[in-house]
XYZ file of C-alpha atoms in Angstrom:
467
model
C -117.483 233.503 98.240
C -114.466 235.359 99.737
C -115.866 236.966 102.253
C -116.531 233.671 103.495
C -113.897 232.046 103.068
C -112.036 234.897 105.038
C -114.871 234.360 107.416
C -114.358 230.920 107.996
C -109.976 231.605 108.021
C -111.146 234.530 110.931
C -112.977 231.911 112.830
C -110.112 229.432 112.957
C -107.508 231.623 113.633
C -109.350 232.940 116.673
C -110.812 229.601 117.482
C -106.851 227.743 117.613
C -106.033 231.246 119.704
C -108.517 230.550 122.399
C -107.705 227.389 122.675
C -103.515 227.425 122.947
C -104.792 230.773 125.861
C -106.290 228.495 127.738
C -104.759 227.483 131.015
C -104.941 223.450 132.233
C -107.597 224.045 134.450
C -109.881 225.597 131.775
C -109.309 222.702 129.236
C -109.912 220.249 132.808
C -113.290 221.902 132.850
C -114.111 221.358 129.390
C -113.046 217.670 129.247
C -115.515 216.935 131.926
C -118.209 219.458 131.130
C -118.079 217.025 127.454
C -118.013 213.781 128.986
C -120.824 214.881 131.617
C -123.034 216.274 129.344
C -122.642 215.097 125.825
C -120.647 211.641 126.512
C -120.980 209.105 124.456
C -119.466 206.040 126.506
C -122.472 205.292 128.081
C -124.249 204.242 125.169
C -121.746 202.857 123.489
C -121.765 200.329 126.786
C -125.355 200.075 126.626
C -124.780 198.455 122.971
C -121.523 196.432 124.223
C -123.417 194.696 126.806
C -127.065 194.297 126.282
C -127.211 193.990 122.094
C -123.878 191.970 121.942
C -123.172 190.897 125.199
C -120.610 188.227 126.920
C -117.115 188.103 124.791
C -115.157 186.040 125.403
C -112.086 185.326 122.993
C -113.168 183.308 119.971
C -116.791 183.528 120.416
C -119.275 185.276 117.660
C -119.933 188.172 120.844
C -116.070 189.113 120.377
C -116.441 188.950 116.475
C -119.751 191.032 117.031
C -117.507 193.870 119.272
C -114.704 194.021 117.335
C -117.264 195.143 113.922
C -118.852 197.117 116.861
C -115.988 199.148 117.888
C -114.232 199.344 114.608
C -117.380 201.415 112.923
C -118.004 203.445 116.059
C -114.033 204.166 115.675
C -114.348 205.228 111.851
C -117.556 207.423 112.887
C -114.916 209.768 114.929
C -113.400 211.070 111.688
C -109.858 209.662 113.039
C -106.785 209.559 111.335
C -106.386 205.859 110.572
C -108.639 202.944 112.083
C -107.666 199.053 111.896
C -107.871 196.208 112.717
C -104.370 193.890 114.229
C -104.995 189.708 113.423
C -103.936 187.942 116.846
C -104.255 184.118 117.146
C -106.865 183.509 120.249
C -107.715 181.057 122.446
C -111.738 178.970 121.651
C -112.518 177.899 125.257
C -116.167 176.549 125.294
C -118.614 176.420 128.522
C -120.942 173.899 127.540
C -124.053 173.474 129.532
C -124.526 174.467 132.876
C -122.435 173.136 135.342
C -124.369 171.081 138.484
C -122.994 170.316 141.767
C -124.449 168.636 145.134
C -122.929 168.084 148.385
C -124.150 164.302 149.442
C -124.493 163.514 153.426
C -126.041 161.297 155.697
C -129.306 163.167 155.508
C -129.592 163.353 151.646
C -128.222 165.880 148.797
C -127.566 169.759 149.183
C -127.762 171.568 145.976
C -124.629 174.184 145.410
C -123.701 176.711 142.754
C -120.490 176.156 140.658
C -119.106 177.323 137.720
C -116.383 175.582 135.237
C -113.368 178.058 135.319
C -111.770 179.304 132.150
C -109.676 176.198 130.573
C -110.547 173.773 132.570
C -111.332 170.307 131.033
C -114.743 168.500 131.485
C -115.677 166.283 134.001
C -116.753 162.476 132.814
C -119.837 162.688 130.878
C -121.891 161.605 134.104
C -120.013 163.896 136.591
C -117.392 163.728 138.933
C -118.291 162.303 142.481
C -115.782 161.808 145.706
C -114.816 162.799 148.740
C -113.570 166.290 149.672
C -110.358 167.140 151.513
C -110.260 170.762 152.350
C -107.007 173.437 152.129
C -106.501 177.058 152.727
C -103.036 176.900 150.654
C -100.246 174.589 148.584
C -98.229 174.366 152.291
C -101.637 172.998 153.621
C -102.128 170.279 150.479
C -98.181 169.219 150.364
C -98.715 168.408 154.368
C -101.430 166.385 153.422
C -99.834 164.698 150.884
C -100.556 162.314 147.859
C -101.821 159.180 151.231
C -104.680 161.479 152.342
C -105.219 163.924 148.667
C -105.202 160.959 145.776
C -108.946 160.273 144.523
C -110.159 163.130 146.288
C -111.415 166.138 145.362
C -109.388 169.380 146.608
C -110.943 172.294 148.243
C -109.425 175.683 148.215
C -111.170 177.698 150.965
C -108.984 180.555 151.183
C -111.253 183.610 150.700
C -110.274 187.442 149.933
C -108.606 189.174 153.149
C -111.377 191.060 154.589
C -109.427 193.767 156.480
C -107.270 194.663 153.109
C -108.569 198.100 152.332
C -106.768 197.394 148.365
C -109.440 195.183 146.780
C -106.887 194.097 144.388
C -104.265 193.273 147.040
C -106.534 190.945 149.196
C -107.323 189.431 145.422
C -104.021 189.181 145.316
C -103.851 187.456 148.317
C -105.752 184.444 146.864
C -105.704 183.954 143.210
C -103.340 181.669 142.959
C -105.349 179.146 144.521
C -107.726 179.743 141.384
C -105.004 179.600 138.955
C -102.678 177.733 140.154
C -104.962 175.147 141.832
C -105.508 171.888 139.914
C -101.894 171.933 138.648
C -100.688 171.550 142.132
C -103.623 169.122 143.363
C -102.954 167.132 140.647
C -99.093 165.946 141.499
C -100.803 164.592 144.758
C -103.515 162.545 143.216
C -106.537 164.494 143.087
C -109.306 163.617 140.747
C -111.145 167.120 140.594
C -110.694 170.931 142.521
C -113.067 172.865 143.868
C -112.043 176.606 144.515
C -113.877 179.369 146.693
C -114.730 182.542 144.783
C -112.719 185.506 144.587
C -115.452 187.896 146.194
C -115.755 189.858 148.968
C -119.165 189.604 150.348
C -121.427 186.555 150.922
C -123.888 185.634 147.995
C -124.661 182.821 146.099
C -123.019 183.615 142.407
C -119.935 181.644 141.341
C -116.811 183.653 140.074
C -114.806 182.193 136.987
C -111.525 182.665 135.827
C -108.775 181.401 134.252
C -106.655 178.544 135.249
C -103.337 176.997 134.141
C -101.740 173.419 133.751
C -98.786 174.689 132.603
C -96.970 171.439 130.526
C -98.927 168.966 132.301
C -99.737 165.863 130.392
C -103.600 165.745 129.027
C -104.334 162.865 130.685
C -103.551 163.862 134.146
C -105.404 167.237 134.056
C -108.374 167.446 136.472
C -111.644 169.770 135.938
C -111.449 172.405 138.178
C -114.618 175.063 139.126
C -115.789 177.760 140.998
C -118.053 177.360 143.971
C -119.882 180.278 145.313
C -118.962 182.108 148.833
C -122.147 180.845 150.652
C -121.847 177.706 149.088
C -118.102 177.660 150.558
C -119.230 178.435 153.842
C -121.291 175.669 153.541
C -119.464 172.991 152.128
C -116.872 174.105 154.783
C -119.065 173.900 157.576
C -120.415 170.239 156.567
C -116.969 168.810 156.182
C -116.550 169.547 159.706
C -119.571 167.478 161.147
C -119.113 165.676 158.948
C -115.720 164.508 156.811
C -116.953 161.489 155.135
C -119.581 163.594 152.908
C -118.803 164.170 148.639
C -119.240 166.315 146.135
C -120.370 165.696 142.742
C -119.994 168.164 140.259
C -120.588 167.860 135.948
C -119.587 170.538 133.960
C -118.893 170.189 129.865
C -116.460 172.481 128.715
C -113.943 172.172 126.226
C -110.560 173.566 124.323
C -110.678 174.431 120.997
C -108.053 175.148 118.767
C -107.182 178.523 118.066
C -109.131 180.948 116.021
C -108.053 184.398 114.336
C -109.327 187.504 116.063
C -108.382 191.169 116.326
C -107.608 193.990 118.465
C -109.244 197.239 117.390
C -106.952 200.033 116.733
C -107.643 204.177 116.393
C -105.029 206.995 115.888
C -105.130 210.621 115.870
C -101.834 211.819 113.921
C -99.512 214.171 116.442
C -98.788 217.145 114.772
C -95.520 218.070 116.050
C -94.209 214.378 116.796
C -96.096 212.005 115.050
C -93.180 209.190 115.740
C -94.032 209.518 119.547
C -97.123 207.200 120.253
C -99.577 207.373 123.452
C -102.192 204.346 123.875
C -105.069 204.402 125.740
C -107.202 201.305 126.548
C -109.286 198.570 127.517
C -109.486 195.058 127.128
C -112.712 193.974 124.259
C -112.982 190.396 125.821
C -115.090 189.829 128.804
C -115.971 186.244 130.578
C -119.250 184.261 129.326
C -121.468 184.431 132.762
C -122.337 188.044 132.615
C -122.218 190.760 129.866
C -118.943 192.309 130.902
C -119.995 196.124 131.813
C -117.244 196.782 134.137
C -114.491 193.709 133.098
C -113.927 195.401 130.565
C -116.984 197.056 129.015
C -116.295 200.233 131.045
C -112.240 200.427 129.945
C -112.650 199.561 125.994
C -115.717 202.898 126.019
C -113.788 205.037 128.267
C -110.591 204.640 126.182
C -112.992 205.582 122.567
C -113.827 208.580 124.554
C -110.758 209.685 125.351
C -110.398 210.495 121.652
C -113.849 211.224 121.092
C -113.657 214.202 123.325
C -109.751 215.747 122.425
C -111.292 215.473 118.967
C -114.717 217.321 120.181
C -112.841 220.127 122.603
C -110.367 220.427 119.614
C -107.163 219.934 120.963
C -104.747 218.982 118.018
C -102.367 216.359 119.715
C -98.341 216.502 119.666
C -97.801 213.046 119.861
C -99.896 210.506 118.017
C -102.944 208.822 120.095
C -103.700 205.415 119.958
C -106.708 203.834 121.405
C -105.974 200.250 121.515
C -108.944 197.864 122.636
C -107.286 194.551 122.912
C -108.320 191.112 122.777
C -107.813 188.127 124.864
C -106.788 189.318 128.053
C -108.835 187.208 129.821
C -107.449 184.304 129.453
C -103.937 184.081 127.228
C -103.115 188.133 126.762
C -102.773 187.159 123.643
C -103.808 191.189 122.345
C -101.385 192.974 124.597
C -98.501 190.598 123.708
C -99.184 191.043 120.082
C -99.718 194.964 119.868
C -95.987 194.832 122.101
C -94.483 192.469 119.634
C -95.459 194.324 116.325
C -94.767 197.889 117.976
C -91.397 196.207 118.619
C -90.826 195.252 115.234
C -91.885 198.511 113.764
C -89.380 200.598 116.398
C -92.391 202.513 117.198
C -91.982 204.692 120.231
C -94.414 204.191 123.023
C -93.659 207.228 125.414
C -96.773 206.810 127.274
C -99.863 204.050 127.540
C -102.894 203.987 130.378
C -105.176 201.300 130.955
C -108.826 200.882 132.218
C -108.958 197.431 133.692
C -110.515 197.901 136.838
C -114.136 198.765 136.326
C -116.536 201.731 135.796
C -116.894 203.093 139.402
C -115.881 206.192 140.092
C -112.262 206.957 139.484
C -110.087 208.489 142.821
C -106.792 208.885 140.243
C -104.135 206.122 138.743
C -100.967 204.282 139.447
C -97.849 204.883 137.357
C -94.827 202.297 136.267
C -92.522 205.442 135.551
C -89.022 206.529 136.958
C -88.909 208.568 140.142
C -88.447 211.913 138.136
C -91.195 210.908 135.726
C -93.415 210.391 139.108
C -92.546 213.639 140.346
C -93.851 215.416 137.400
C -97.158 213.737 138.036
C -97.310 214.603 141.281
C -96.857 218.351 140.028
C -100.342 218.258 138.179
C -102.095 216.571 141.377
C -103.598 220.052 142.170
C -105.359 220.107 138.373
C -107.207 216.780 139.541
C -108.438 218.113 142.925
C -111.539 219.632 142.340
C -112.603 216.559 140.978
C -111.729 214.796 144.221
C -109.452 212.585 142.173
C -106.950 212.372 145.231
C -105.063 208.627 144.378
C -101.420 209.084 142.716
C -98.916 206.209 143.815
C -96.105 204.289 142.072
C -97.378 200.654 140.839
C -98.748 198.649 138.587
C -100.302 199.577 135.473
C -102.291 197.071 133.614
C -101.917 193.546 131.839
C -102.255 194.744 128.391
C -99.888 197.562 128.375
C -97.292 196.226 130.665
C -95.572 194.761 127.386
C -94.401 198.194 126.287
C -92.405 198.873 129.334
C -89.101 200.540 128.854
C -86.730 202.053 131.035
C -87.769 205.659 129.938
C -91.624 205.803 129.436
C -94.811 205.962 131.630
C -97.088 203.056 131.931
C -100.621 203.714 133.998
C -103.534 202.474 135.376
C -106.754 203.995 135.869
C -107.510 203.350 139.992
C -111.674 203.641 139.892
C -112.780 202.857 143.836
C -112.474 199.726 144.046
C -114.704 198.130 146.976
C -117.495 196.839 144.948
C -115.793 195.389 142.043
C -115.243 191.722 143.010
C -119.138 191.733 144.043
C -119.315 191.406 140.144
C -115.855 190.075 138.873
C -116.028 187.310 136.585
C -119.733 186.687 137.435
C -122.884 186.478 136.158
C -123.954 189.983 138.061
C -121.546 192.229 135.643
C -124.070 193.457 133.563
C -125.115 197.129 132.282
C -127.305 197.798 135.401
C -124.436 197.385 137.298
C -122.490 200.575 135.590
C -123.243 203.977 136.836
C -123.597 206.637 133.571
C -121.702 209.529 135.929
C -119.065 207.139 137.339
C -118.553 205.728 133.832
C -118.493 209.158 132.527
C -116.053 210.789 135.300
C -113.506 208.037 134.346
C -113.565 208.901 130.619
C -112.827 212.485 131.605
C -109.981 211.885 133.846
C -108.465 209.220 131.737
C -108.254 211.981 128.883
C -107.090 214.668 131.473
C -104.279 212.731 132.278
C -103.559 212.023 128.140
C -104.074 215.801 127.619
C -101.589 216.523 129.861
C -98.592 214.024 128.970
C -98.969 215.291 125.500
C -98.614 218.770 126.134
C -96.008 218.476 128.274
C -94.280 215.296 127.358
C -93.100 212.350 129.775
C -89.907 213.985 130.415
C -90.159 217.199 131.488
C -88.672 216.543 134.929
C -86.102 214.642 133.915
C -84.550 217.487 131.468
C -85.240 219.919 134.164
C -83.324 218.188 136.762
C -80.108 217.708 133.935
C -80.363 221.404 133.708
């Protein structure tokens, strides 16, 4: 029995040796030989999406993923699993939505889709004329004489030539969000609002959508219309101004329900008061299944720890993976986590996001000082081989943008982003949709990039330049 005992001691001793001898690139090699070859993200996904599916906040699919998550969390042999209670929004779909365009030469049937927290139409739909905009200058020119009774029509789609997906989104979202709280001061009775997408198909995109204080009884249902159908409806109103729309949808507000975000720490050994998050959002929209919004961020961020705990690196700081709820529509998880970290005095020195699908990653953005960016850059030639190429000062993500201080590192994972919108809020993000090797790259380099701020802390550069 002591011989192997000192047996076992031997191994351990020489294992932990091997390991600290290691240079970066060696432990780069291992992270992704791991992921590539004995992931587990994949699968995880595969039960996500097709034996839970869509989840959005409140439903029983979100109450299904958080048990989910939470027992695939305890499986890992980490440190401390929980769950945090956050208060979320119960938005309900209803039944299908239906929409027709009506002209002189009969009824043209269009896809639409309610978007998220927008009220119902009457109980026998919602027909009237159409007035169409391109943005708020274009409806206040019009004005209340030639908007009230009507029904708006944003037609403002995605800039084309914007080689940032997320920029030409940004480009146009507000007409989504924003939309029926502006149409509304000038009398409209309903709003109609051209997909975010790039490319021509026939699949409605939802979303959320605000009314800010406005009074109950002057809110106006608000959906979705496809890009083909847009093109369409567009092209009618030309001929043709006098034509309608109906539209029906049934959706509803509910009042708010308990939920949870699903929480997973490996202890730091050396500075277990320092915390680093990693993580995705666990609610998804109700049209699809939500593989890549965010599916693809909540199993890349259980694999980060998965594989530091499976290469057998022994963390300085403690790592969190935080899968959040509600970020869909209220960020109701990320404000939370924020607020209670707050409360706690918890140090957050570092926190990366996967919001932006499971293609395959070309490198991150970083909310960090100059000198903290500079260190970064330092480590682009560890990333290389894997033709991870994309570091740039940014964003970060909606979930972790909460923590921001003036001293730590907030970052986004930057996946190529050209064919996301095709599925964005749609009924076409679904677990075909996901690559297993993209998926799987993404893990990796998300936990390269962890493996790294932990060893060598967020700042490194800063201290050097003092000295």
């Amino acid at each position: 029995m002591r011989c192997i005992r000192t047996a076992i001691l031997v191994f351990c001793v020489l294992f932990t040796t091997n390991l600290f001898s290691q240079t970066d690139e060696e432990i780069f090699k291992n992270i992704y030989k791991s992921s590539l070859t004995n992931g587990k993200s994949y699968d995880w996904l595969n039960y996500l999406s097709n034996q839970i599916g869509s989840r959005l906040s409140g439903s029983l699919g979100a109450e299904r993923a958080v048990a989910f998550t939470k027992q695939e969390l305890e499986k890992l042999g980490l440190d401390n699993v929980w769950l945090q209670p956050v208060m979320v929004p119960k938005w309900v779909r209803g039944a299908k939505e239906y929409a027709y365009i009506k002209s002189a030469k009969g009824t043209t049937t269009v896809n639409i889709c309610a978007l998220g927290g927008s009220v119902a139409t009457p109980p026998l739909g919602l027909k009237s004329a159409v007035v169409e905009v391109h943005d708020f200058q274009e409806l206040k020119a019009l004005g209340k004489e030639k908007v009230e009774g009507k029904i708006v029509f944003y037609n403002r789609p995605m800039q084309p030539d914007v080689i940032q997906t997320f920029e030409a989104y940004g480009g146009c979202v507000n007409q989504r969000y924003e939309g029926a709280l502006q149409a509304a001061k000038y009398g409209a009775v309903g709003v109609i609002v051209r997909s975010m997408n790039l490319r021509l198909d026939d699949l409605p995109h939802t979303g959320s959508m605000t009314y800010e204080n406005l009074p109950v009884d002057k809110r106006i249902p608000s959906a979705a219309i496809s890009t083909n159908d847009a093109e369409l409806l567009s092209t009618m109103l030309k001929l043709d101004p006098s034509i309608e729309f109906f539209f029906r949808q049934n959706c509803k507000q509910l009042k708010d329900v308990l939920s949870y975000n699903v929480i997973g720490e490996i202890t730091g050994n050396e500075f277990p008061n320092e915390y680093m998050i990693v993580g995705g959002h666990l609610d998804s929209w109700d049209l699809g299944d939500g593989s890549h919004d965010d599916g693809a961020g909540v199993v890349q961020s259980m694999e980060v720890l998965r594989l530091l705990k499976e290469i057998g690196i022994k963390p300085k700081r403690s790592i969190r993976v935080v899968l959040f709820m509600n970020e869909e529509n209220g960020l109701r998880g990320g404000n939370k986590y924020a607020e209670e970290a707050k409360q706690k005095g918890e140090n957050h020195v570092f926190a990366l996001e996967s919001d932006a699908g499971g293609f395959t990653p070309r490198g991150f953005s970083f909310d960090c000082t100059d000198a903290a960016f500079n260190q970064v850059l330092s480590w682009q030639h560890l990333f290389k081989p894997y033709l991870i190429h994309f570091f740039e000062k940014g964003g970060s993500g909606a979930d972790v943008g909460p923590l921001k201080t003036n001293t730590n590192v907030l970052a986004g994972l930057r996946p190529d982003s050209q064919r996301y919108f095709d599925h964005h809020h749609a009924s076409n993000d679904t677990f075909d949709a996901v690559n297993k090797r993209e998926l799987e790259l993404g893990a990796a380099t998300m936990t390269a990039l962890v493996y790294l701020f932990d060893k060598y802390g967020v700042n490194t550069m800063v201290n050097r330049l003092k000295n």
